[in-house]
Amino acid sequence: MMIIVIPLLLALAVSTLAANVHRRPPRAEHVVRQENNPDPTVGGSPDGGWQSMPQVTDATAYPNWTLNDSGAMLPVYQTTGLIPNEVTRAVIVLPGKPRDCWYYWNAMNNALYLANYQNSSISRSQISIMAPCFWTQVDVDAGAAQADVLIWGMTTWISGHENVGPTGVSDYSSFKALDALIEHYMNKSVYPKLKTVVLAGHSAGGQTVQRYAGLRQTTKNDDRLHFWVANPGSLMWLSADRPYPNASCSGVDDYKYGLAGDFPAYGGQLDRDSILSLYNSRIVNYAWGTVILFTIRLGNIFADQNASIQQADNGNGDTRCEAETQGSTHYTRGQNFVSMVNATFGWPANVTVDWVEGVSHDNVGMMESAEGLDKIVPSFLNQIEFSCGVL
């Protein structure tokens, strides 16, 4: 069917829509910086498997980092050339659902370049960045993962479940791997001046950080361990009720969406009360971007082109019914979660939440925001003021 486009009406429609576009306002922290390394490129795909661990500027790739005496190995990227006894802060940044550990290491490193450029008192030589790689069988088949490293199901690493390989290593939770990485940095014989470890995650990585903060059983070094949870697609809900109940959704309060039960082996000895006691005492920093984006298709204006305009919509994230009882988007789930914590427990003393204006579901924007940098690197803001608080 032929579509007749009247130029005057089309121009008027585009003009009207464009006038209502929520444009990202200029932010003081988005300025020309000393260095910004391009994203590494790598063959393969999340579904078909990654073909290699690409080289990343400023980082060393360790394809088989040994976690502990069990011989379990996990690939990681770590900052190159630091002197361990000068390191005062470590940032362990988790990948998103695509398992793109190299990308997240580079994004965090660029955020650190920006922080250093804006505040010269921040020394890059004192901050170590590590990015673990949670591979799956498709990554072994495609070539990125060696045959002797830990692998999980496609998304089971996000919720702390046990590994599915290699042969000879079993019952190894992705959360147990995080225990080992954190303990590596907390070892005073290796890092005598280290003050803080930040476990940081955005989107699926944010889900992992939030759930790990609840199920981590040891309280050792809690005063030096910070959790940064940015734009998670769903949350481990702390109360049994939900803002949008759905009687037809079974197991809505089971882990990973709640605390009624069905925990992985890593948290098998825990229950709601013990998890709440641990979780609400920890240093947890939540962050949600307030801009929501979606695309309006105007149709085939030309044979090989589509016009699109961005408006405000944050995206659904997790679309399972358990997640939808928490809200319809990342942002509304965050708002509902904060309201639930306030109403049920009162706001914990060591917990903050940032509503980051001008940023959507964007890991770079969240990391490079003033709020993000303030939580990730020490003493970033000094006398810079920003909006931080709870609803």
Short mmCIF file of C-alpha atoms in Angstrom, two decimals:
data_model
loop_
_atom_site.label_atom_id
_atom_site.label_comp_id
_atom_site.label_asym_id
_atom_site.label_seq_id
_atom_site.Cartn_x
_atom_site.Cartn_y
_atom_site.Cartn_z
CA MET A 1 0.00 0.00 0.00
CA MET A 2 1.39 3.39 -0.97
CA ILE A 3 1.75 5.89 1.85
CA ILE A 4 1.31 9.51 0.79
CA VAL A 5 3.25 11.93 2.99
CA ILE A 6 2.17 15.55 2.99
CA PRO A 7 5.38 17.50 3.60
CA LEU A 8 3.76 20.34 5.51
CA LEU A 9 1.92 18.03 7.93
CA LEU A 10 4.99 15.84 8.40
CA ALA A 11 7.16 18.85 9.19
CA LEU A 12 4.57 20.08 11.68
CA ALA A 13 4.38 16.64 13.36
CA VAL A 14 8.16 16.36 13.67
CA SER A 15 8.40 19.92 14.98
CA THR A 16 5.72 19.30 17.60
CA LEU A 17 7.30 16.05 18.80
CA ALA A 18 10.79 17.50 18.86
CA ALA A 19 9.60 20.39 20.99
CA ASN A 20 8.53 17.89 23.65
CA VAL A 21 11.67 15.79 23.60
CA HIS A 22 13.29 15.49 27.02
CA ARG A 23 16.79 16.56 26.16
CA ARG A 24 19.64 15.68 28.42
CA PRO A 25 20.68 18.94 30.05
CA PRO A 26 24.32 19.95 30.14
CA ARG A 27 26.02 18.66 33.27
CA ALA A 28 29.07 20.15 34.90
CA GLU A 29 30.86 16.83 35.06
CA HIS A 30 30.52 16.11 31.31
CA VAL A 31 33.46 18.16 30.12
CA VAL A 32 36.54 17.68 28.00
CA ARG A 33 38.79 15.30 29.86
CA GLN A 34 42.45 14.39 29.74
CA GLU A 35 41.81 10.92 28.38
CA ASN A 36 38.90 8.77 27.27
CA ASN A 37 39.83 5.36 25.94
CA PRO A 38 37.62 3.86 23.19
CA ASP A 39 35.58 0.77 23.93
CA PRO A 40 37.44 -2.46 23.12
CA THR A 41 36.13 -4.52 20.23
CA VAL A 42 35.69 -8.29 20.34
CA GLY A 43 34.20 -10.88 18.05
CA GLY A 44 31.17 -12.88 18.99
CA SER A 45 27.96 -12.04 20.82
CA PRO A 46 26.27 -12.59 24.18
CA ASP A 47 24.04 -15.34 22.79
CA GLY A 48 26.58 -17.01 20.51
CA GLY A 49 29.52 -16.59 22.88
CA TRP A 50 32.46 -14.19 23.02
CA GLN A 51 35.50 -15.18 20.99
CA SER A 52 38.30 -13.65 23.07
CA MET A 53 39.28 -11.46 25.98
CA PRO A 54 40.26 -8.27 24.11
CA GLN A 55 43.14 -6.05 25.10
CA VAL A 56 42.02 -3.09 27.19
CA THR A 57 44.11 0.05 27.59
CA ASP A 58 45.46 0.42 31.17
CA ALA A 59 44.31 -3.09 32.14
CA THR A 60 45.87 -6.53 32.31
CA ALA A 61 43.70 -9.51 31.39
CA TYR A 62 44.07 -12.55 33.62
CA PRO A 63 42.27 -15.41 31.81
CA ASN A 64 42.59 -17.76 34.80
CA TRP A 65 42.86 -15.74 38.03
CA THR A 66 43.03 -18.20 40.94
CA LEU A 67 40.37 -17.44 43.54
CA ASN A 68 41.48 -19.55 46.50
CA ASP A 69 43.06 -22.82 47.59
CA SER A 70 40.31 -24.87 45.89
CA GLY A 71 41.92 -24.15 42.52
CA ALA A 72 38.81 -22.42 41.18
CA MET A 73 39.70 -19.85 38.52
CA LEU A 74 37.83 -16.82 37.21
CA PRO A 75 38.94 -14.48 34.39
CA VAL A 76 39.38 -10.85 35.44
CA TYR A 77 40.70 -7.53 34.20
CA GLN A 78 42.76 -5.48 36.64
CA THR A 79 44.51 -2.12 36.51
CA THR A 80 48.04 -2.44 35.16
CA GLY A 81 51.15 -1.15 36.88
CA LEU A 82 49.89 -0.21 40.34
CA ILE A 83 52.06 -0.67 43.41
CA PRO A 84 49.93 -2.68 45.87
CA ASN A 85 51.19 -0.94 49.01
CA GLU A 86 50.10 2.42 47.56
CA VAL A 87 46.53 1.36 46.74
CA THR A 88 43.93 2.92 49.06
CA ARG A 89 40.73 2.02 47.18
CA ALA A 90 39.58 -0.84 44.97
CA VAL A 91 36.56 -0.85 42.66
CA ILE A 92 35.23 -4.23 41.57
CA VAL A 93 32.83 -3.51 38.71
CA LEU A 94 30.48 -6.21 37.48
CA PRO A 95 29.36 -6.72 33.88
CA GLY A 96 25.87 -6.35 32.49
CA LYS A 97 23.74 -9.20 31.23
CA PRO A 98 25.93 -9.57 28.09
CA ARG A 99 28.90 -10.55 30.35
CA ASP A 100 30.99 -7.80 28.72
CA CYS A 101 33.55 -7.43 31.50
CA TRP A 102 36.06 -5.58 29.29
CA TYR A 103 33.50 -2.89 28.46
CA TYR A 104 32.63 -2.24 32.09
CA TRP A 105 36.29 -2.13 33.13
CA ASN A 106 36.96 0.47 30.43
CA ALA A 107 33.87 2.51 31.35
CA MET A 108 34.92 2.61 35.00
CA ASN A 109 38.48 3.53 34.05
CA ASN A 110 37.20 6.41 31.90
CA ALA A 111 35.08 7.58 34.83
CA LEU A 112 38.22 7.61 36.95
CA TYR A 113 40.03 9.68 34.30
CA LEU A 114 37.16 12.16 34.44
CA ALA A 115 37.23 12.30 38.24
CA ASN A 116 40.98 12.92 38.22
CA TYR A 117 40.62 15.66 35.61
CA GLN A 118 37.97 17.45 37.62
CA ASN A 119 39.64 16.91 40.98
CA SER A 120 43.41 16.61 40.80
CA SER A 121 43.61 15.43 44.41
CA ILE A 122 42.28 12.06 43.23
CA SER A 123 45.29 9.92 42.41
CA ARG A 124 44.82 7.20 39.81
CA SER A 125 47.84 5.40 41.23
CA GLN A 126 45.91 4.72 44.44
CA ILE A 127 42.79 3.18 42.89
CA SER A 128 42.68 -0.36 41.51
CA ILE A 129 39.83 -1.39 39.19
CA MET A 130 38.93 -5.05 38.70
CA ALA A 131 36.25 -6.50 36.42
CA PRO A 132 35.42 -10.24 36.76
CA CYS A 133 34.14 -12.19 33.75
CA PHE A 134 31.29 -14.60 34.45
CA TRP A 135 31.54 -16.88 31.43
CA THR A 136 29.07 -19.47 30.18
CA GLN A 137 29.43 -22.58 28.03
CA VAL A 138 28.93 -20.60 24.83
CA ASP A 139 31.98 -18.50 25.75
CA VAL A 140 34.05 -21.68 26.08
CA ASP A 141 32.80 -22.91 22.72
CA ALA A 142 33.43 -19.54 21.02
CA GLY A 143 36.94 -19.16 22.47
CA ALA A 144 36.88 -16.43 25.14
CA ALA A 145 36.87 -18.80 28.10
CA GLN A 146 39.53 -21.39 28.78
CA ALA A 147 38.28 -24.89 29.55
CA ASP A 148 39.46 -24.81 33.19
CA VAL A 149 37.71 -21.63 34.40
CA LEU A 150 34.42 -21.32 36.24
CA ILE A 151 31.31 -21.05 34.08
CA TRP A 152 27.65 -20.55 34.94
CA GLY A 153 24.30 -20.59 33.20
CA MET A 154 23.50 -17.66 30.93
CA THR A 155 22.06 -15.55 33.77
CA THR A 156 22.42 -17.71 36.91
CA TRP A 157 25.60 -15.87 37.92
CA ILE A 158 23.44 -12.75 38.44
CA SER A 159 21.58 -14.33 41.36
CA GLY A 160 24.46 -16.20 43.02
CA HIS A 161 23.77 -19.73 41.85
CA GLU A 162 26.37 -22.43 41.49
CA ASN A 163 28.72 -23.03 38.58
CA VAL A 164 28.07 -25.62 35.87
CA GLY A 165 31.73 -26.14 34.99
CA PRO A 166 34.53 -26.97 34.73
CA THR A 167 34.70 -30.65 35.59
CA GLY A 168 36.33 -31.03 38.99
CA VAL A 169 34.96 -27.82 40.51
CA SER A 170 31.38 -27.91 41.74
CA ASP A 171 28.99 -25.98 43.98
CA TYR A 172 30.87 -22.74 43.41
CA SER A 173 28.51 -19.78 43.67
CA SER A 174 29.21 -16.59 41.77
CA PHE A 175 28.77 -14.92 45.19
CA LYS A 176 31.53 -17.11 46.58
CA ALA A 177 33.71 -15.80 43.75
CA LEU A 178 32.88 -12.25 44.86
CA ASP A 179 33.84 -13.21 48.41
CA ALA A 180 37.27 -14.24 47.13
CA LEU A 181 37.82 -11.09 45.05
CA ILE A 182 36.86 -8.85 47.96
CA GLU A 183 39.09 -10.80 50.31
CA HIS A 184 41.98 -10.38 47.87
CA TYR A 185 41.83 -6.62 48.29
CA MET A 186 41.10 -6.73 52.02
CA ASN A 187 44.34 -8.65 52.64
CA LYS A 188 46.49 -6.16 54.56
CA SER A 189 49.66 -8.06 53.82
CA VAL A 190 49.13 -7.26 50.11
CA TYR A 191 47.28 -3.92 50.34
CA PRO A 192 48.32 -2.43 53.70
CA LYS A 193 46.89 1.04 52.98
CA LEU A 194 43.58 -0.04 51.47
CA LYS A 195 40.63 1.75 53.09
CA THR A 196 37.65 0.85 50.92
CA VAL A 197 36.44 -1.74 48.43
CA VAL A 198 33.50 -0.68 46.24
CA LEU A 199 31.46 -3.45 44.62
CA ALA A 200 29.73 -1.66 41.75
CA GLY A 201 27.12 -2.78 39.26
CA HIS A 202 24.72 -1.28 36.73
CA SER A 203 21.59 -2.97 35.35
CA ALA A 204 22.14 -6.76 35.68
CA GLY A 205 25.34 -5.99 37.57
CA GLY A 206 23.29 -3.81 39.92
CA GLN A 207 20.95 -6.74 40.53
CA THR A 208 23.94 -8.90 41.42
CA VAL A 209 25.37 -6.34 43.84
CA GLN A 210 22.03 -5.82 45.60
CA ARG A 211 21.37 -9.53 46.09
CA TYR A 212 24.93 -10.26 47.13
CA ALA A 213 24.75 -7.50 49.76
CA GLY A 214 21.80 -9.36 51.27
CA LEU A 215 23.17 -12.90 51.13
CA ARG A 216 26.83 -12.19 52.03
CA GLN A 217 27.08 -13.92 55.38
CA THR A 218 30.36 -12.66 56.75
CA THR A 219 30.42 -9.26 58.41
CA LYS A 220 34.22 -9.10 58.32
CA ASN A 221 35.38 -5.77 56.85
CA ASP A 222 31.82 -4.48 56.50
CA ASP A 223 33.06 -1.05 57.55
CA ARG A 224 35.37 -1.01 54.49
CA LEU A 225 32.97 -2.55 51.95
CA HIS A 226 30.59 -0.35 49.92
CA PHE A 227 27.91 -1.53 47.50
CA TRP A 228 26.87 0.64 44.50
CA VAL A 229 23.56 -0.50 42.97
CA ALA A 230 22.66 1.42 39.80
CA ASN A 231 19.49 1.01 37.71
CA PRO A 232 18.75 -2.64 38.58
CA GLY A 233 16.11 -4.24 36.39
CA SER A 234 14.47 -5.79 39.44
CA LEU A 235 15.18 -5.98 43.14
CA MET A 236 15.32 -8.44 45.99
CA TRP A 237 12.26 -7.04 47.78
CA LEU A 238 12.66 -6.83 51.54
CA SER A 239 9.00 -6.98 52.62
CA ALA A 240 6.40 -9.60 51.72
CA ASP A 241 3.96 -7.12 50.17
CA ARG A 242 4.21 -5.58 46.69
CA PRO A 243 3.00 -2.27 45.27
CA TYR A 244 1.24 -4.09 42.40
CA PRO A 245 0.07 -7.50 43.71
CA ASN A 246 -0.66 -10.26 41.22
CA ALA A 247 -2.43 -13.30 42.63
CA SER A 248 -1.77 -15.30 39.47
CA CYS A 249 2.02 -14.86 39.78
CA SER A 250 3.32 -17.80 41.81
CA GLY A 251 6.45 -17.50 43.94
CA VAL A 252 6.37 -13.73 43.80
CA ASP A 253 8.14 -13.46 47.18
CA ASP A 254 10.67 -16.24 46.57
CA TYR A 255 14.28 -15.38 45.90
CA LYS A 256 15.51 -13.70 43.69
CA TYR A 257 12.53 -11.34 43.88
CA GLY A 258 11.88 -11.71 47.60
CA LEU A 259 12.94 -13.37 50.82
CA ALA A 260 10.36 -16.10 51.44
CA GLY A 261 12.68 -18.91 50.37
CA ASP A 262 14.19 -20.79 47.40
CA PHE A 263 17.64 -19.34 48.06
CA PRO A 264 20.73 -20.66 46.25
CA ALA A 265 23.04 -22.86 48.28
CA TYR A 266 25.23 -19.84 49.08
CA GLY A 267 22.40 -18.37 51.18
CA GLY A 268 20.71 -21.61 52.10
CA GLN A 269 21.07 -21.10 55.86
CA LEU A 270 19.49 -17.66 55.81
CA ASP A 271 15.91 -16.47 56.23
CA ARG A 272 14.16 -13.12 55.95
CA ASP A 273 15.07 -11.93 59.45
CA SER A 274 18.75 -12.82 59.21
CA ILE A 275 19.07 -11.29 55.75
CA LEU A 276 17.39 -8.06 56.85
CA SER A 277 19.70 -7.82 59.83
CA LEU A 278 22.75 -8.12 57.59
CA TYR A 279 21.48 -6.07 54.68
CA ASN A 280 20.15 -3.05 56.54
CA SER A 281 23.44 -2.65 58.42
CA ARG A 282 25.59 -2.44 55.29
CA ILE A 283 26.88 0.56 53.32
CA VAL A 284 24.64 0.46 50.26
CA ASN A 285 24.42 3.30 47.72
CA TYR A 286 21.49 3.10 45.31
CA ALA A 287 21.30 5.18 42.13
CA TRP A 288 18.58 5.55 39.52
CA GLY A 289 18.63 7.70 36.41
CA THR A 290 15.52 9.83 36.08
CA VAL A 291 15.37 10.14 32.28
CA ILE A 292 13.26 7.58 30.44
CA LEU A 293 13.78 6.93 26.74
CA PHE A 294 11.73 5.35 24.01
CA THR A 295 11.59 5.69 20.25
CA ILE A 296 8.64 6.87 18.18
CA ARG A 297 8.67 5.46 14.67
CA LEU A 298 7.24 7.84 12.11
CA GLY A 299 7.14 5.18 9.40
CA ASN A 300 9.00 4.72 6.15
CA ILE A 301 9.46 8.32 5.11
CA PHE A 302 11.93 7.14 2.50
CA ALA A 303 12.48 3.66 1.12
CA ASP A 304 15.54 2.97 3.32
CA GLN A 305 15.02 5.28 6.28
CA ASN A 306 12.94 5.46 9.42
CA ALA A 307 12.62 8.62 11.47
CA SER A 308 12.65 8.31 15.22
CA ILE A 309 12.35 10.70 18.11
CA GLN A 310 13.29 10.05 21.71
CA GLN A 311 10.84 10.77 24.49
CA ALA A 312 10.79 9.81 28.14
CA ASP A 313 10.52 6.10 29.13
CA ASN A 314 12.96 4.17 31.27
CA GLY A 315 12.26 0.69 29.90
CA ASN A 316 10.81 -2.34 31.61
CA GLY A 317 14.01 -4.18 32.50
CA ASP A 318 12.94 -7.57 33.83
CA THR A 319 9.53 -8.41 32.31
CA ARG A 320 8.68 -11.44 34.47
CA CYS A 321 5.50 -11.16 36.49
CA GLU A 322 7.49 -11.21 39.75
CA ALA A 323 9.36 -8.08 38.65
CA GLU A 324 6.23 -6.35 37.40
CA THR A 325 4.68 -6.51 40.87
CA GLN A 326 7.47 -4.10 41.88
CA GLY A 327 6.61 -1.52 39.20
CA SER A 328 6.59 -1.08 35.44
CA THR A 329 10.10 0.36 34.85
CA HIS A 330 13.54 0.51 36.43
CA TYR A 331 12.76 3.95 37.77
CA THR A 332 9.33 3.23 39.23
CA ARG A 333 10.65 0.05 40.86
CA GLY A 334 13.34 2.16 42.46
CA GLN A 335 10.80 4.69 43.72
CA ASN A 336 8.59 1.92 45.10
CA PHE A 337 11.54 0.16 46.73
CA VAL A 338 12.65 3.34 48.51
CA SER A 339 9.10 3.99 49.70
CA MET A 340 8.82 0.40 50.97
CA VAL A 341 12.08 0.63 52.93
CA ASN A 342 11.05 3.93 54.50
CA ALA A 343 7.59 2.69 55.43
CA THR A 344 8.63 -0.77 56.67
CA PHE A 345 11.99 -0.27 58.37
CA GLY A 346 12.83 3.40 58.37
CA TRP A 347 15.79 4.49 56.31
CA PRO A 348 19.00 2.63 57.35
CA ALA A 349 21.80 4.86 58.60
CA ASN A 350 24.43 3.59 56.15
CA VAL A 351 22.29 3.67 53.01
CA THR A 352 21.93 6.44 50.41
CA VAL A 353 19.92 6.86 47.22
CA ASP A 354 20.69 9.20 44.32
CA TRP A 355 18.16 10.27 41.68
CA VAL A 356 20.51 11.18 38.84
CA GLU A 357 18.98 13.86 36.65
CA GLY A 358 19.75 13.96 32.94
CA VAL A 359 20.74 10.27 32.77
CA SER A 360 18.69 7.29 31.61
CA HIS A 361 19.52 3.56 31.62
CA ASP A 362 23.13 4.39 30.78
CA ASN A 363 26.05 2.91 32.71
CA VAL A 364 28.51 5.56 31.47
CA GLY A 365 26.18 8.40 32.42
CA MET A 366 25.60 6.92 35.86
CA MET A 367 29.30 6.29 36.53
CA GLU A 368 30.35 9.73 35.29
CA SER A 369 27.63 11.67 37.11
CA ALA A 370 28.71 13.69 40.13
CA GLU A 371 26.62 11.36 42.29
CA GLY A 372 28.21 8.25 40.80
CA LEU A 373 31.76 9.51 41.11
CA ASP A 374 31.14 10.54 44.69
CA LYS A 375 30.28 6.95 45.59
CA ILE A 376 32.90 5.26 43.43
CA VAL A 377 36.00 7.37 44.09
CA PRO A 378 36.95 9.02 47.41
CA SER A 379 36.38 12.68 48.21
CA PHE A 380 35.34 13.53 44.66
CA LEU A 381 32.90 16.27 45.39
CA ASN A 382 34.70 18.24 48.10
CA GLN A 383 32.64 21.43 48.00
CA ILE A 384 30.53 20.53 44.94
CA GLU A 385 26.86 20.37 45.84
CA PHE A 386 24.48 17.81 44.39
CA SER A 387 21.05 16.32 45.10
CA CYS A 388 21.16 13.25 47.32
CA GLY A 389 18.45 11.95 49.58
CA VAL A 390 15.45 9.70 49.94
CA LEU A 391 11.81 10.03 49.12
#
